[in-house]
Amino acid sequence: RFAAQVADHEVRVVRASLSREGAETEVLSLLSPVNGVVLRVFTESAGPVQAGQRLLEIGDPASLEVVVDVLTTEAVAIEVGDPVELVRWGGGESLHGRVRVREPSAFTTRSALGVEEQRVSVVIELLDPPQQRAGLADGYRVEARIEVDAVDDVLLVPASALFREGDGWAVYTMREGTAHKVLVELGLENPDFAEVRSGLAEG
């Protein structure tokens, strides 16, 4: 029975190749294994295809995930479960997600300035319902802010007010109309602000 099935398949292959010469044409229907929409078409023209050849890419836009390429020096602080804010995706409100996977292997890429960088892919699952991110689709660009650490009720100074003093940091304070240099001990930092643990008081 198996040999008969193989022979039948070979006959269909020959008929398909002969259809180019005006012979009998056979249409083979292929069913998708999943529900979704066509994202990409890899084989656009009629013709023979090999077993296992990609024809279409099908996906479900309602179950998107985000893949972010992060510098390895920053990725070491990222852990599974870290909260994520997605901004500049085209919608009004920012979206929320959570780190699902930090890939175990990095890759080399080239920056816009031509510098080779080591990056690692971080996979983020979206937490907002599909209607809140309507319009966001496969391959779209987003910017991700991954929260690797957080503290509440701390004293902050702008990062632009800080400058190096030996091995530490310092700022200028105004006292009685005169600027005074003050050494400070910093905690957590981001591009905009730094946590001050000692050296300054509120006000």
Tab-separated table of C-alpha atoms in Angstrom:
chain	number	residue	atom	x	y	z
A	1	ARG	CA	0.000	0.000	0.000
A	2	PHE	CA	2.843	2.364	0.801
A	3	ALA	CA	4.489	1.663	-2.573
A	4	ALA	CA	1.175	2.401	-4.280
A	5	GLN	CA	0.930	5.751	-2.449
A	6	VAL	CA	4.475	6.640	-3.497
A	7	ALA	CA	3.723	5.754	-7.106
A	8	ASP	CA	0.526	7.830	-7.017
A	9	HIS	CA	2.471	10.797	-5.687
A	10	GLU	CA	5.084	10.420	-8.442
A	11	VAL	CA	2.309	10.411	-11.041
A	12	ARG	CA	0.965	13.667	-9.631
A	13	VAL	CA	4.450	15.211	-9.752
A	14	VAL	CA	4.851	14.231	-13.393
A	15	ARG	CA	1.384	15.594	-14.247
A	16	ALA	CA	2.278	18.895	-12.579
A	17	SER	CA	5.477	19.176	-14.606
A	18	LEU	CA	3.623	18.298	-17.833
A	19	SER	CA	0.979	20.951	-17.156
A	20	ARG	CA	3.450	23.517	-18.487
A	21	GLU	CA	3.139	21.867	-21.880
A	22	GLY	CA	-0.654	22.000	-21.934
A	23	ALA	CA	-1.241	18.605	-20.362
A	24	GLU	CA	-3.831	17.909	-17.684
A	25	THR	CA	-3.600	20.349	-14.764
A	26	GLU	CA	-4.113	19.241	-11.161
A	27	VAL	CA	-4.842	21.627	-8.311
A	28	LEU	CA	-3.613	20.622	-4.876
A	29	SER	CA	-5.241	22.301	-1.873
A	30	LEU	CA	-3.039	22.977	1.150
A	31	LEU	CA	-4.670	23.634	4.525
A	32	SER	CA	-3.018	25.845	7.127
A	33	PRO	CA	-2.309	24.093	10.435
A	34	VAL	CA	-3.311	27.255	12.373
A	35	ASN	CA	-5.819	30.080	12.088
A	36	GLY	CA	-4.421	33.474	11.184
A	37	VAL	CA	-3.628	35.823	8.338
A	38	VAL	CA	-1.005	35.675	5.599
A	39	LEU	CA	1.997	37.752	6.682
A	40	ARG	CA	4.389	36.976	3.821
A	41	VAL	CA	4.264	35.170	0.487
A	42	PHE	CA	7.539	33.433	-0.389
A	43	THR	CA	6.447	31.737	-3.636
A	44	GLU	CA	4.427	34.154	-5.735
A	45	SER	CA	4.493	32.588	-9.210
A	46	ALA	CA	3.074	29.295	-10.421
A	47	GLY	CA	5.536	26.461	-10.732
A	48	PRO	CA	6.793	23.283	-9.102
A	49	VAL	CA	7.831	23.367	-5.459
A	50	GLN	CA	9.996	21.037	-3.431
A	51	ALA	CA	8.849	19.196	-0.340
A	52	GLY	CA	9.376	21.420	2.686
A	53	GLN	CA	9.700	24.606	0.614
A	54	ARG	CA	8.250	27.696	2.287
A	55	LEU	CA	5.180	29.040	0.525
A	56	LEU	CA	3.511	31.361	3.041
A	57	GLU	CA	4.072	32.724	6.515
A	58	ILE	CA	0.909	32.747	8.596
A	59	GLY	CA	0.449	34.383	11.984
A	60	ASP	CA	-2.126	35.615	14.463
A	61	PRO	CA	-1.867	39.417	14.922
A	62	ALA	CA	-3.754	39.129	18.209
A	63	SER	CA	-0.881	37.186	19.793
A	64	LEU	CA	2.107	39.405	19.006
A	65	GLU	CA	5.341	39.423	20.948
A	66	VAL	CA	8.135	41.994	20.848
A	67	VAL	CA	11.791	41.161	20.209
A	68	VAL	CA	14.293	43.823	21.318
A	69	ASP	CA	18.019	43.765	20.498
A	70	VAL	CA	19.849	44.913	23.645
A	71	LEU	CA	23.555	45.600	24.131
A	72	THR	CA	25.129	42.739	26.076
A	73	THR	CA	26.519	45.184	28.657
A	74	GLU	CA	22.936	46.192	29.466
A	75	ALA	CA	21.373	42.753	28.990
A	76	VAL	CA	23.253	41.237	31.946
A	77	ALA	CA	20.938	43.178	34.297
A	78	ILE	CA	17.731	42.003	32.598
A	79	GLU	CA	15.844	39.123	34.188
A	80	VAL	CA	12.771	37.164	33.159
A	81	GLY	CA	9.676	38.890	34.534
A	82	ASP	CA	11.060	42.449	34.439
A	83	PRO	CA	8.322	44.986	33.565
A	84	VAL	CA	8.549	46.757	30.209
A	85	GLU	CA	7.045	49.975	28.837
A	86	LEU	CA	6.737	50.193	25.041
A	87	VAL	CA	6.728	53.711	23.591
A	88	ARG	CA	6.770	55.372	20.168
A	89	TRP	CA	4.874	52.523	18.529
A	90	GLY	CA	2.410	54.847	16.782
A	91	GLY	CA	-0.423	54.830	19.300
A	92	GLY	CA	-1.327	57.411	21.902
A	93	GLU	CA	-0.698	55.505	25.132
A	94	SER	CA	2.376	53.471	25.967
A	95	LEU	CA	1.992	49.688	26.097
A	96	HIS	CA	2.974	47.362	28.893
A	97	GLY	CA	4.774	44.050	28.754
A	98	ARG	CA	6.974	41.634	30.632
A	99	VAL	CA	10.298	40.009	29.742
A	100	ARG	CA	9.580	36.396	28.792
A	101	VAL	CA	12.983	35.264	27.467
A	102	ARG	CA	16.521	36.604	27.375
A	103	GLU	CA	18.252	34.651	24.632
A	104	PRO	CA	21.329	32.728	25.831
A	105	SER	CA	23.508	33.638	22.832
A	106	ALA	CA	24.527	37.062	21.533
A	107	PHE	CA	25.207	38.169	17.961
A	108	THR	CA	27.307	40.845	16.287
A	109	THR	CA	25.635	43.756	14.536
A	110	ARG	CA	26.785	47.084	13.141
A	111	SER	CA	25.472	50.372	14.524
A	112	ALA	CA	24.395	53.370	12.450
A	113	LEU	CA	27.910	54.786	12.989
A	114	GLY	CA	29.525	51.613	11.656
A	115	VAL	CA	30.661	50.306	15.046
A	116	GLU	CA	30.409	46.571	15.663
A	117	GLU	CA	28.265	45.787	18.709
A	118	GLN	CA	27.424	42.628	20.633
A	119	ARG	CA	23.694	42.371	21.192
A	120	VAL	CA	21.271	39.816	22.574
A	121	SER	CA	17.577	39.358	21.767
A	122	VAL	CA	15.065	39.883	24.569
A	123	VAL	CA	11.537	38.557	23.979
A	124	ILE	CA	8.704	40.548	25.567
A	125	GLU	CA	5.118	39.396	25.976
A	126	LEU	CA	2.458	42.098	25.681
A	127	LEU	CA	0.086	42.497	28.623
A	128	ASP	CA	-2.411	44.944	27.085
A	129	PRO	CA	-5.482	43.547	25.279
A	130	PRO	CA	-5.381	43.511	21.448
A	131	GLN	CA	-7.930	46.351	21.143
A	132	GLN	CA	-5.607	48.659	23.126
A	133	ARG	CA	-2.790	48.099	20.612
A	134	ALA	CA	-4.930	48.130	17.493
A	135	GLY	CA	-2.823	48.861	14.426
A	136	LEU	CA	0.359	47.304	15.797
A	137	ALA	CA	1.319	44.450	13.497
A	138	ASP	CA	4.099	42.077	12.516
A	139	GLY	CA	7.512	43.664	11.943
A	140	TYR	CA	6.560	47.112	13.304
A	141	ARG	CA	9.095	49.265	15.165
A	142	VAL	CA	8.753	50.009	18.887
A	143	GLU	CA	11.018	51.357	21.593
A	144	ALA	CA	11.249	49.457	24.875
A	145	ARG	CA	12.068	50.675	28.367
A	146	ILE	CA	12.958	47.668	30.513
A	147	GLU	CA	12.871	48.228	34.268
A	148	VAL	CA	15.791	46.327	35.752
A	149	ASP	CA	15.615	47.883	39.237
A	150	ALA	CA	13.420	50.345	41.113
A	151	VAL	CA	13.253	52.201	44.439
A	152	ASP	CA	10.511	54.375	45.923
A	153	ASP	CA	10.643	57.717	47.744
A	154	VAL	CA	14.240	58.713	46.971
A	155	LEU	CA	16.064	61.990	46.417
A	156	LEU	CA	16.883	62.628	42.748
A	157	VAL	CA	19.182	65.018	40.932
A	158	PRO	CA	19.313	65.586	37.168
A	159	ALA	CA	22.079	63.594	35.520
A	160	SER	CA	23.238	66.776	33.787
A	161	ALA	CA	24.051	68.373	37.191
A	162	LEU	CA	26.575	65.663	38.089
A	163	PHE	CA	30.291	65.767	37.346
A	164	ARG	CA	33.279	63.630	38.248
A	165	GLU	CA	35.352	64.455	41.307
A	166	GLY	CA	38.198	61.949	41.673
A	167	ASP	CA	36.628	58.502	41.874
A	168	GLY	CA	33.251	59.885	42.937
A	169	TRP	CA	30.597	62.371	41.891
A	170	ALA	CA	29.826	65.940	42.868
A	171	VAL	CA	27.246	68.674	42.307
A	172	TYR	CA	27.058	72.378	42.960
A	173	THR	CA	24.585	73.693	45.515
A	174	MET	CA	23.451	77.269	46.100
A	175	ARG	CA	23.865	78.519	49.680
A	176	GLU	CA	23.403	82.210	50.485
A	177	GLY	CA	23.860	83.112	46.843
A	178	THR	CA	27.149	81.223	46.437
A	179	ALA	CA	27.793	77.958	44.588
A	180	HIS	CA	29.405	75.254	46.706
A	181	LYS	CA	30.794	71.952	45.448
A	182	VAL	CA	29.364	68.958	47.324
A	183	LEU	CA	30.428	65.323	47.061
A	184	VAL	CA	27.507	62.935	46.710
A	185	GLU	CA	27.029	59.180	46.911
A	186	LEU	CA	24.828	57.867	44.132
A	187	GLY	CA	22.531	54.876	43.931
A	188	LEU	CA	20.473	53.897	40.907
A	189	GLU	CA	20.885	55.899	37.730
A	190	ASN	CA	19.176	56.292	34.382
A	191	PRO	CA	19.879	58.667	31.488
A	192	ASP	CA	17.811	61.446	33.116
A	193	PHE	CA	18.214	61.202	36.887
A	194	ALA	CA	20.382	59.707	39.619
A	195	GLU	CA	19.483	58.630	43.148
A	196	VAL	CA	21.381	60.523	45.860
A	197	ARG	CA	22.067	58.438	48.961
A	198	SER	CA	24.173	60.966	50.842
A	199	GLY	CA	25.598	64.471	50.482
A	200	LEU	CA	22.372	66.367	49.727
A	201	ALA	CA	19.063	67.029	51.425
A	202	GLU	CA	15.705	67.803	49.858
A	203	GLY	CA	15.386	71.472	48.964
